[in-house]
Amino acid sequence: MLFDIFEYYEATLKNHNVKLEIDQIFSLHSISFENQEI
């Protein structure tokens, strides 16, 4: 079961569009964190 999950994530991370979405999510989070610190 765990092997299937890791295999799924590995295939997903290789997808460029998914990586872009993940990068955008982290960017949004970092922006919100910066706004909270100010």
JSON list of N, CA and C in Angstrom, two decimals:
[
{"chain": "A", "resi": 1, "resn": "MET", "atom": "N", "xyz": [0.84, -1.20, 0.00]},
{"chain": "A", "resi": 1, "resn": "MET", "atom": "CA", "xyz": [0.00, 0.00, 0.00]},
{"chain": "A", "resi": 1, "resn": "MET", "atom": "C", "xyz": [0.88, 1.25, 0.00]},
{"chain": "A", "resi": 2, "resn": "LEU", "atom": "N", "xyz": [1.83, 1.30, 0.93]},
{"chain": "A", "resi": 2, "resn": "LEU", "atom": "CA", "xyz": [2.69, 2.48, 0.99]},
{"chain": "A", "resi": 2, "resn": "LEU", "atom": "C", "xyz": [3.48, 2.63, -0.30]},
{"chain": "A", "resi": 3, "resn": "PHE", "atom": "N", "xyz": [3.90, 1.50, -0.87]},
{"chain": "A", "resi": 3, "resn": "PHE", "atom": "CA", "xyz": [4.68, 1.56, -2.11]},
{"chain": "A", "resi": 3, "resn": "PHE", "atom": "C", "xyz": [3.86, 2.20, -3.23]},
{"chain": "A", "resi": 4, "resn": "ASP", "atom": "N", "xyz": [2.56, 1.88, -3.27]},
{"chain": "A", "resi": 4, "resn": "ASP", "atom": "CA", "xyz": [1.69, 2.47, -4.29]},
{"chain": "A", "resi": 4, "resn": "ASP", "atom": "C", "xyz": [1.59, 3.98, -4.10]},
{"chain": "A", "resi": 5, "resn": "ILE", "atom": "N", "xyz": [1.54, 4.40, -2.83]},
{"chain": "A", "resi": 5, "resn": "ILE", "atom": "CA", "xyz": [1.43, 5.84, -2.55]},
{"chain": "A", "resi": 5, "resn": "ILE", "atom": "C", "xyz": [2.71, 6.54, -2.99]},
{"chain": "A", "resi": 6, "resn": "PHE", "atom": "N", "xyz": [3.86, 5.98, -2.64]},
{"chain": "A", "resi": 6, "resn": "PHE", "atom": "CA", "xyz": [5.13, 6.60, -3.05]},
{"chain": "A", "resi": 6, "resn": "PHE", "atom": "C", "xyz": [5.25, 6.63, -4.57]},
{"chain": "A", "resi": 7, "resn": "GLU", "atom": "N", "xyz": [4.82, 5.57, -5.22]},
{"chain": "A", "resi": 7, "resn": "GLU", "atom": "CA", "xyz": [4.89, 5.51, -6.67]},
{"chain": "A", "resi": 7, "resn": "GLU", "atom": "C", "xyz": [4.00, 6.60, -7.28]},
{"chain": "A", "resi": 8, "resn": "TYR", "atom": "N", "xyz": [2.83, 6.81, -6.66]},
{"chain": "A", "resi": 8, "resn": "TYR", "atom": "CA", "xyz": [1.91, 7.84, -7.15]},
{"chain": "A", "resi": 8, "resn": "TYR", "atom": "C", "xyz": [2.54, 9.22, -7.01]},
{"chain": "A", "resi": 9, "resn": "TYR", "atom": "N", "xyz": [3.12, 9.50, -5.84]},
{"chain": "A", "resi": 9, "resn": "TYR", "atom": "CA", "xyz": [3.74, 10.82, -5.63]},
{"chain": "A", "resi": 9, "resn": "TYR", "atom": "C", "xyz": [4.92, 11.03, -6.57]},
{"chain": "A", "resi": 10, "resn": "GLU", "atom": "N", "xyz": [5.70, 9.99, -6.79]},
{"chain": "A", "resi": 10, "resn": "GLU", "atom": "CA", "xyz": [6.85, 10.11, -7.69]},
{"chain": "A", "resi": 10, "resn": "GLU", "atom": "C", "xyz": [6.38, 10.47, -9.10]},
{"chain": "A", "resi": 11, "resn": "ALA", "atom": "N", "xyz": [5.34, 9.81, -9.56]},
{"chain": "A", "resi": 11, "resn": "ALA", "atom": "CA", "xyz": [4.81, 10.10, -10.90]},
{"chain": "A", "resi": 11, "resn": "ALA", "atom": "C", "xyz": [4.20, 11.50, -10.93]},
{"chain": "A", "resi": 12, "resn": "THR", "atom": "N", "xyz": [3.56, 11.90, -9.84]},
{"chain": "A", "resi": 12, "resn": "THR", "atom": "CA", "xyz": [2.92, 13.22, -9.80]},
{"chain": "A", "resi": 12, "resn": "THR", "atom": "C", "xyz": [3.97, 14.33, -9.80]},
{"chain": "A", "resi": 13, "resn": "LEU", "atom": "N", "xyz": [5.03, 14.16, -9.01]},
{"chain": "A", "resi": 13, "resn": "LEU", "atom": "CA", "xyz": [6.04, 15.20, -8.93]},
{"chain": "A", "resi": 13, "resn": "LEU", "atom": "C", "xyz": [6.78, 15.36, -10.25]},
{"chain": "A", "resi": 14, "resn": "LYS", "atom": "N", "xyz": [6.80, 14.31, -11.07]},
{"chain": "A", "resi": 14, "resn": "LYS", "atom": "CA", "xyz": [7.45, 14.42, -12.37]},
{"chain": "A", "resi": 14, "resn": "LYS", "atom": "C", "xyz": [6.61, 15.25, -13.35]},
{"chain": "A", "resi": 15, "resn": "ASN", "atom": "N", "xyz": [5.33, 15.45, -13.00]},
{"chain": "A", "resi": 15, "resn": "ASN", "atom": "CA", "xyz": [4.45, 16.23, -13.87]},
{"chain": "A", "resi": 15, "resn": "ASN", "atom": "C", "xyz": [4.75, 17.71, -13.66]},
{"chain": "A", "resi": 16, "resn": "HIS", "atom": "N", "xyz": [5.15, 18.40, -14.72]},
{"chain": "A", "resi": 16, "resn": "HIS", "atom": "CA", "xyz": [5.58, 19.80, -14.60]},
{"chain": "A", "resi": 16, "resn": "HIS", "atom": "C", "xyz": [4.45, 20.69, -14.11]},
{"chain": "A", "resi": 17, "resn": "ASN", "atom": "N", "xyz": [3.24, 20.47, -14.60]},
{"chain": "A", "resi": 17, "resn": "ASN", "atom": "CA", "xyz": [2.10, 21.30, -14.19]},
{"chain": "A", "resi": 17, "resn": "ASN", "atom": "C", "xyz": [1.85, 21.18, -12.69]},
{"chain": "A", "resi": 18, "resn": "VAL", "atom": "N", "xyz": [1.96, 19.96, -12.17]},
{"chain": "A", "resi": 18, "resn": "VAL", "atom": "CA", "xyz": [1.75, 19.76, -10.74]},
{"chain": "A", "resi": 18, "resn": "VAL", "atom": "C", "xyz": [2.83, 20.50, -9.96]},
{"chain": "A", "resi": 19, "resn": "LYS", "atom": "N", "xyz": [4.08, 20.46, -10.45]},
{"chain": "A", "resi": 19, "resn": "LYS", "atom": "CA", "xyz": [5.15, 21.16, -9.76]},
{"chain": "A", "resi": 19, "resn": "LYS", "atom": "C", "xyz": [4.88, 22.65, -9.74]},
{"chain": "A", "resi": 20, "resn": "LEU", "atom": "N", "xyz": [4.37, 23.20, -10.84]},
{"chain": "A", "resi": 20, "resn": "LEU", "atom": "CA", "xyz": [4.06, 24.63, -10.88]},
{"chain": "A", "resi": 20, "resn": "LEU", "atom": "C", "xyz": [2.98, 24.96, -9.84]},
{"chain": "A", "resi": 21, "resn": "GLU", "atom": "N", "xyz": [1.97, 24.09, -9.73]},
{"chain": "A", "resi": 21, "resn": "GLU", "atom": "CA", "xyz": [0.91, 24.34, -8.76]},
{"chain": "A", "resi": 21, "resn": "GLU", "atom": "C", "xyz": [1.49, 24.32, -7.34]},
{"chain": "A", "resi": 22, "resn": "ILE", "atom": "N", "xyz": [2.38, 23.37, -7.06]},
{"chain": "A", "resi": 22, "resn": "ILE", "atom": "CA", "xyz": [2.98, 23.28, -5.73]},
{"chain": "A", "resi": 22, "resn": "ILE", "atom": "C", "xyz": [3.82, 24.54, -5.46]},
{"chain": "A", "resi": 23, "resn": "ASP", "atom": "N", "xyz": [4.58, 25.00, -6.47]},
{"chain": "A", "resi": 23, "resn": "ASP", "atom": "CA", "xyz": [5.38, 26.21, -6.29]},
{"chain": "A", "resi": 23, "resn": "ASP", "atom": "C", "xyz": [4.48, 27.41, -6.00]},
{"chain": "A", "resi": 24, "resn": "GLN", "atom": "N", "xyz": [3.34, 27.49, -6.70]},
{"chain": "A", "resi": 24, "resn": "GLN", "atom": "CA", "xyz": [2.42, 28.61, -6.47]},
{"chain": "A", "resi": 24, "resn": "GLN", "atom": "C", "xyz": [1.85, 28.56, -5.06]},
{"chain": "A", "resi": 25, "resn": "ILE", "atom": "N", "xyz": [1.52, 27.36, -4.59]},
{"chain": "A", "resi": 25, "resn": "ILE", "atom": "CA", "xyz": [0.97, 27.22, -3.23]},
{"chain": "A", "resi": 25, "resn": "ILE", "atom": "C", "xyz": [2.00, 27.70, -2.20]},
{"chain": "A", "resi": 26, "resn": "PHE", "atom": "N", "xyz": [3.26, 27.27, -2.37]},
{"chain": "A", "resi": 26, "resn": "PHE", "atom": "CA", "xyz": [4.29, 27.70, -1.42]},
{"chain": "A", "resi": 26, "resn": "PHE", "atom": "C", "xyz": [4.51, 29.20, -1.51]},
{"chain": "A", "resi": 27, "resn": "SER", "atom": "N", "xyz": [4.43, 29.77, -2.71]},
{"chain": "A", "resi": 27, "resn": "SER", "atom": "CA", "xyz": [4.61, 31.21, -2.87]},
{"chain": "A", "resi": 27, "resn": "SER", "atom": "C", "xyz": [3.50, 31.95, -2.14]},
{"chain": "A", "resi": 28, "resn": "LEU", "atom": "N", "xyz": [2.26, 31.49, -2.28]},
{"chain": "A", "resi": 28, "resn": "LEU", "atom": "CA", "xyz": [1.15, 32.14, -1.60]},
{"chain": "A", "resi": 28, "resn": "LEU", "atom": "C", "xyz": [1.33, 32.06, -0.10]},
{"chain": "A", "resi": 29, "resn": "HIS", "atom": "N", "xyz": [1.79, 30.91, 0.40]},
{"chain": "A", "resi": 29, "resn": "HIS", "atom": "CA", "xyz": [1.98, 30.75, 1.84]},
{"chain": "A", "resi": 29, "resn": "HIS", "atom": "C", "xyz": [3.09, 31.68, 2.33]},
{"chain": "A", "resi": 30, "resn": "SER", "atom": "N", "xyz": [4.17, 31.78, 1.60]},
{"chain": "A", "resi": 30, "resn": "SER", "atom": "CA", "xyz": [5.29, 32.62, 2.04]},
{"chain": "A", "resi": 30, "resn": "SER", "atom": "C", "xyz": [4.87, 34.08, 2.04]},
{"chain": "A", "resi": 31, "resn": "ILE", "atom": "N", "xyz": [4.04, 34.48, 1.06]},
{"chain": "A", "resi": 31, "resn": "ILE", "atom": "CA", "xyz": [3.57, 35.87, 1.03]},
{"chain": "A", "resi": 31, "resn": "ILE", "atom": "C", "xyz": [2.70, 36.15, 2.25]},
{"chain": "A", "resi": 32, "resn": "SER", "atom": "N", "xyz": [1.80, 35.22, 2.57]},
{"chain": "A", "resi": 32, "resn": "SER", "atom": "CA", "xyz": [0.91, 35.43, 3.71]},
{"chain": "A", "resi": 32, "resn": "SER", "atom": "C", "xyz": [1.72, 35.46, 5.01]},
{"chain": "A", "resi": 33, "resn": "PHE", "atom": "N", "xyz": [2.78, 34.64, 5.10]},
{"chain": "A", "resi": 33, "resn": "PHE", "atom": "CA", "xyz": [3.61, 34.66, 6.30]},
{"chain": "A", "resi": 33, "resn": "PHE", "atom": "C", "xyz": [4.32, 36.01, 6.42]},
{"chain": "A", "resi": 34, "resn": "GLU", "atom": "N", "xyz": [4.80, 36.55, 5.31]},
{"chain": "A", "resi": 34, "resn": "GLU", "atom": "CA", "xyz": [5.49, 37.83, 5.35]},
{"chain": "A", "resi": 34, "resn": "GLU", "atom": "C", "xyz": [4.52, 38.93, 5.79]},
{"chain": "A", "resi": 35, "resn": "ASN", "atom": "N", "xyz": [3.29, 38.88, 5.31]},
{"chain": "A", "resi": 35, "resn": "ASN", "atom": "CA", "xyz": [2.32, 39.90, 5.69]},
{"chain": "A", "resi": 35, "resn": "ASN", "atom": "C", "xyz": [2.00, 39.81, 7.18]},
{"chain": "A", "resi": 36, "resn": "GLN", "atom": "N", "xyz": [1.99, 38.62, 7.74]},
{"chain": "A", "resi": 36, "resn": "GLN", "atom": "CA", "xyz": [1.69, 38.47, 9.16]},
{"chain": "A", "resi": 36, "resn": "GLN", "atom": "C", "xyz": [2.83, 39.02, 10.01]},
{"chain": "A", "resi": 37, "resn": "GLU", "atom": "N", "xyz": [4.06, 38.92, 9.53]},
{"chain": "A", "resi": 37, "resn": "GLU", "atom": "CA", "xyz": [5.20, 39.39, 10.33]},
{"chain": "A", "resi": 37, "resn": "GLU", "atom": "C", "xyz": [5.22, 40.92, 10.41]},
{"chain": "A", "resi": 38, "resn": "ILE", "atom": "N", "xyz": [4.74, 41.56, 9.35]},
{"chain": "A", "resi": 38, "resn": "ILE", "atom": "CA", "xyz": [4.79, 43.04, 9.33]},
{"chain": "A", "resi": 38, "resn": "ILE", "atom": "C", "xyz": [3.80, 43.61, 10.34]}
]
